[in-house]
Coordinates of C-alpha atoms (C1' of nucleotides) in Angstrom, one line a residue:
Chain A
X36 CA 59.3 -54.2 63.2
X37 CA 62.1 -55.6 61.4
X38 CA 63.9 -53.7 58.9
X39 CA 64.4 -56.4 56.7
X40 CA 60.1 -57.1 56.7
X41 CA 59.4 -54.1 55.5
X42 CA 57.2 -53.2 52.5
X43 CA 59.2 -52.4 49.1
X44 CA 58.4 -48.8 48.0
X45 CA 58.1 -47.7 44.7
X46 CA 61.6 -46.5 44.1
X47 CA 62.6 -50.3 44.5
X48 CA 60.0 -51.1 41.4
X49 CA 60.9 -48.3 39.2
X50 CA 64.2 -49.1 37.8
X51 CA 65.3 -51.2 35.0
X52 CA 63.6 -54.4 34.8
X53 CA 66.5 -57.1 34.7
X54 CA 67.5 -55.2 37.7
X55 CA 64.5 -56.2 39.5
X56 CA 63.7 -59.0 38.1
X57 CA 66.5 -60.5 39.5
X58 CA 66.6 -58.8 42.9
X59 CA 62.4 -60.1 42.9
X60 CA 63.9 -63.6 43.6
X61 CA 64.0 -64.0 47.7
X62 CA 61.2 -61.3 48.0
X63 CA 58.0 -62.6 50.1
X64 CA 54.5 -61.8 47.8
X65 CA 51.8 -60.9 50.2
X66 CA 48.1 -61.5 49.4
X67 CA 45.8 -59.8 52.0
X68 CA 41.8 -61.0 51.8
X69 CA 39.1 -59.7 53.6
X70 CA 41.7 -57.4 55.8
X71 CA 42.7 -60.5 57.5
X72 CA 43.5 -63.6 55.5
X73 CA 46.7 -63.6 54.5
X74 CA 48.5 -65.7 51.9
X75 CA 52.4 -65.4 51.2
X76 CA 55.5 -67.1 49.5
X77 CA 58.7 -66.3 48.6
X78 CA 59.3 -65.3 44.9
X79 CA 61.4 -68.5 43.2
X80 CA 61.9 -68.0 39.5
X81 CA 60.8 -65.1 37.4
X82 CA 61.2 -63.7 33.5
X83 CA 61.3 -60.4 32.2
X84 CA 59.6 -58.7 29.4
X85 CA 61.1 -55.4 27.6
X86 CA 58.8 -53.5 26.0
X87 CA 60.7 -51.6 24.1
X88 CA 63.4 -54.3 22.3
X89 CA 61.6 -57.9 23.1
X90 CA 59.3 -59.3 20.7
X91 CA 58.0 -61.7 23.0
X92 CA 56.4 -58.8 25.2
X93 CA 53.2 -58.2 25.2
X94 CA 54.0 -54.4 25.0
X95 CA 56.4 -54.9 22.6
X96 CA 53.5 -53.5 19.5
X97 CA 52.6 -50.8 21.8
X98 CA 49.5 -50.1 24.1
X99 CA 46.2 -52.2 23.9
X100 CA 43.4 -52.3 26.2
X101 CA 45.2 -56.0 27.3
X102 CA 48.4 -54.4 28.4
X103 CA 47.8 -50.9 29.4
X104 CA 48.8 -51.8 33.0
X105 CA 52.2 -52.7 31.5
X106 CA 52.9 -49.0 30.6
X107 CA 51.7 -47.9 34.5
X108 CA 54.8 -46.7 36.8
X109 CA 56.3 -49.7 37.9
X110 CA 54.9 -51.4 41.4
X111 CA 51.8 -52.4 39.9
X112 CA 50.4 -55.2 39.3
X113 CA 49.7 -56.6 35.5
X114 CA 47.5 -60.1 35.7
X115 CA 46.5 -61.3 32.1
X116 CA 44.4 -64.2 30.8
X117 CA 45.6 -66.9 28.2
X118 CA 44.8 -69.9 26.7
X119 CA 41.2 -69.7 27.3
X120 CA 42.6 -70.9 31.0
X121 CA 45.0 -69.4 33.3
X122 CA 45.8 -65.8 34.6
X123 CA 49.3 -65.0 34.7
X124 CA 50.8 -62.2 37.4
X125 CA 53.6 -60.0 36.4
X126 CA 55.2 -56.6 38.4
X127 CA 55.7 -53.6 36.3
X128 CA 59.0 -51.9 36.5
X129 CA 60.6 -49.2 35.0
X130 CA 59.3 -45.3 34.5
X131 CA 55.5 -44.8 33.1
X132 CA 55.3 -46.0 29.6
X133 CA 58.0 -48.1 29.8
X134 CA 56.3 -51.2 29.3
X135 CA 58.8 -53.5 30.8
X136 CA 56.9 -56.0 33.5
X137 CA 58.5 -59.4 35.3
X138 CA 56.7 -62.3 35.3
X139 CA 56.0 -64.3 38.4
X140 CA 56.7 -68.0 37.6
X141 CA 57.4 -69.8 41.0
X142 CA 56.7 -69.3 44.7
X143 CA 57.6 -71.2 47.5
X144 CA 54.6 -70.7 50.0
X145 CA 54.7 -69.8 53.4
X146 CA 51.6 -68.7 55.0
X147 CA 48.1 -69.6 54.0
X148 CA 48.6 -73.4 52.7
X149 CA 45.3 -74.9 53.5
X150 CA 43.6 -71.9 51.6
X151 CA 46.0 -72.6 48.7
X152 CA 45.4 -76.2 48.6
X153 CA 41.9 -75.9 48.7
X154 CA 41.8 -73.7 45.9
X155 CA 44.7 -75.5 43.8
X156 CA 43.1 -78.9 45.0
X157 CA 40.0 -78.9 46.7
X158 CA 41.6 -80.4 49.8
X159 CA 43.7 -79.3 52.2
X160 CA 46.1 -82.2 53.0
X161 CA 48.2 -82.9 50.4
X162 CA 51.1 -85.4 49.9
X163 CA 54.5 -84.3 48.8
X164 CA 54.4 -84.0 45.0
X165 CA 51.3 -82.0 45.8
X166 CA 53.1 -79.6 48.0
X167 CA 55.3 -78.7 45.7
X168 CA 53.2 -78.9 42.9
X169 CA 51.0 -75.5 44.2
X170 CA 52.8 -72.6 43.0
X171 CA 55.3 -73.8 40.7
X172 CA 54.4 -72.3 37.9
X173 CA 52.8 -68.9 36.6
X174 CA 49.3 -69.9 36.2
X175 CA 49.5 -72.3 39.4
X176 CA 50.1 -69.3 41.1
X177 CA 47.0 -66.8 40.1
X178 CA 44.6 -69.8 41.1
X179 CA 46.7 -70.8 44.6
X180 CA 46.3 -66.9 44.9
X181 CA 42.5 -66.1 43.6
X182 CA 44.6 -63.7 41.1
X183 CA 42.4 -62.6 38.1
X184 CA 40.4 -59.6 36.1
X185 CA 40.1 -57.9 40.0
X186 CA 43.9 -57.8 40.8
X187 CA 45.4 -56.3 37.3
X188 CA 45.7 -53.1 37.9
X189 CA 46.6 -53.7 41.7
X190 CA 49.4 -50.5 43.2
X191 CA 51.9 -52.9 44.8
X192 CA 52.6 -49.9 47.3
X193 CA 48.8 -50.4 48.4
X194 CA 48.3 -52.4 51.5
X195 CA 46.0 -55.7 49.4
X196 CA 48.7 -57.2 47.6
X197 CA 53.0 -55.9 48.3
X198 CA 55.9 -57.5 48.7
X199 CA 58.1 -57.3 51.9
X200 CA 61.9 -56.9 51.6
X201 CA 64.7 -60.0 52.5
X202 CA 68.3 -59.7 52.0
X203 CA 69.5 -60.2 48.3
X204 CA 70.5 -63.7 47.0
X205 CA 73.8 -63.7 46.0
X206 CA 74.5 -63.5 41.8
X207 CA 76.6 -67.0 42.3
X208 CA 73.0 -68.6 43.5
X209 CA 70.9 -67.0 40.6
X210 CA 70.3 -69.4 37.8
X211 CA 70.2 -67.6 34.6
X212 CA 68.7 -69.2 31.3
X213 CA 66.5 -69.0 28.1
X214 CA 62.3 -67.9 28.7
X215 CA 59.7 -70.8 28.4
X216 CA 56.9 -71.0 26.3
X217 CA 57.6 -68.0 24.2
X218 CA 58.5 -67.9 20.1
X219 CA 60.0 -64.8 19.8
X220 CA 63.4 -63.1 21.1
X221 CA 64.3 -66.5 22.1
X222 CA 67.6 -66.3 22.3
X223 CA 67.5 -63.5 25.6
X224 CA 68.7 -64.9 28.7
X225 CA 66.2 -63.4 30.9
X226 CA 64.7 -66.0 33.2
X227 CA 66.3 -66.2 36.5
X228 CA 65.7 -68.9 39.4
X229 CA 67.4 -69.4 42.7
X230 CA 69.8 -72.3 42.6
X231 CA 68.5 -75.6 44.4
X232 CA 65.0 -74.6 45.0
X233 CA 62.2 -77.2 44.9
X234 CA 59.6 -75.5 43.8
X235 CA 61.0 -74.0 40.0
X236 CA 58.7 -74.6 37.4
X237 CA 61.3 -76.5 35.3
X238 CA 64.8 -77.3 35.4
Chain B
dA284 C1' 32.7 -60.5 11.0
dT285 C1' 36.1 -63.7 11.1
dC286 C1' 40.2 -65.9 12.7
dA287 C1' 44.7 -67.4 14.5
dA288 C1' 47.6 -67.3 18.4
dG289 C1' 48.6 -67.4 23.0
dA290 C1' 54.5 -65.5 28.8
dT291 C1' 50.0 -72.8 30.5
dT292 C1' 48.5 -76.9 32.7
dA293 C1' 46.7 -81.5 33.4
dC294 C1' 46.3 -85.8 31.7
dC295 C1' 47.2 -89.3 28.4
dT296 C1' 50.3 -93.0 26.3
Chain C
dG86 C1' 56.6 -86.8 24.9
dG87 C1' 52.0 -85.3 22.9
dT88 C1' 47.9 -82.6 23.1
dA89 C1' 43.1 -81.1 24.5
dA90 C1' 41.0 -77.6 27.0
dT91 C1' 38.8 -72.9 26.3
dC92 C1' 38.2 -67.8 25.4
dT93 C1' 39.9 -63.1 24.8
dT94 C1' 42.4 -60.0 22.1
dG95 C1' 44.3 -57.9 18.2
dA96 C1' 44.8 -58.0 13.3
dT97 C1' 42.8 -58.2 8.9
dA98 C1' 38.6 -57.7 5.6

DNA sequence: ATCAAGATTACCT
DNA sequence: GGTAATCTTGATA
């Protein structure tokens, strides 16, 4: 097995969240379904959420029924629904209680395309702008996935949804800039992106 | 019991 | 660039 494939542990998940949210850009997400179907992608562009100091969390008020995953051990798995929509997948980080989670908000996919498309799409062949347009974004990404009400909650150390390790990418190729769609604590930094990639949500 | 807001997306002009 | 879609939660009465 290759050292650099292997499964993040929880130590990786448990320290602060800027920390991980930027070393989360490179890593592979792994969806397994049924014990064999597998559906993967590296992790493109995140945002992080601080309990503690960020208005714009949805822990910032304290524990709900809604966000009690965010206040787990970090390496678990906090999927939420919104606009009378979309899920949206975040990791938990940080010690229990914290209630500091990263947002998923791009993935360039690698394995499981057809499955993907079919669920983004209804098809399976897709031109270009369709390609790219799978998994760019946070709520693209639950449905490409079948993320929902099952997966929140989900131990990232389990063997149904973890992410494998790949070398860092280097701070001169992490793109650093304001949070979208949020109206509070605007002016924190805390949405990172690797440089160059196709598949960010927005430039 | 009622209500406003929401970590978005797709489709319109 | 604007906005409808659609529903759950948390706050307030």
């Amino acid at each position: 097995m290759k050292t650099q494939q292997k499964k993040l542990t929880r130590s990786f998940y448990t320290r602060n969240v800027l920390t991980v949210a930027k070393e989360l850009l490179g890593k592979i997400f792994v969806k397994v379904e049924n014990g064999n179907k597998i559906l993967s992608g590296y992790i493109v562009e995140v945002e992080a959420y601080k309990g503690k100091v960020d208005q714009a969390a949805h822990s910032y008020k304290g524990k709900t029924k809604r966000n009690e995953v965010m206040f787990e051990e970090g390496g678990h798995l906090y999927v939420y629904f919104t606009y009378g929509v979309h899920f949206c997948a975040n990791v938990v980080t940080g010690k229990k209680n914290e209630g500091d989670a990263v947002l998923i908000r791009a993935i360039e996919p690698v394995e499981g395309l057809n499955l993907m498309a079919e669920r983004r799409f209804g098809k399976t062949e897709l031109n270009e702008k369709e390609k790219i347009n799978l998994t760019n974004g946070p709520a693209k990404i639950c449905q490409a996935f079948n993320l929902g009400r099952k997966e929140n909650g989900e131990d990232l150390t389990g063997g149904k949804i973890y992410l494998l390790d790949r070398p860092k990418i280097p701070t001169k190729e992490i793109i650093k800039t304001k949070r979208i769609g949020i109206k509070k604590s605007t002016g924190l930094l805390w949405r990172f992106y690797i440089k160059n990639n196709s598949y960010i949500s927005k430039r």
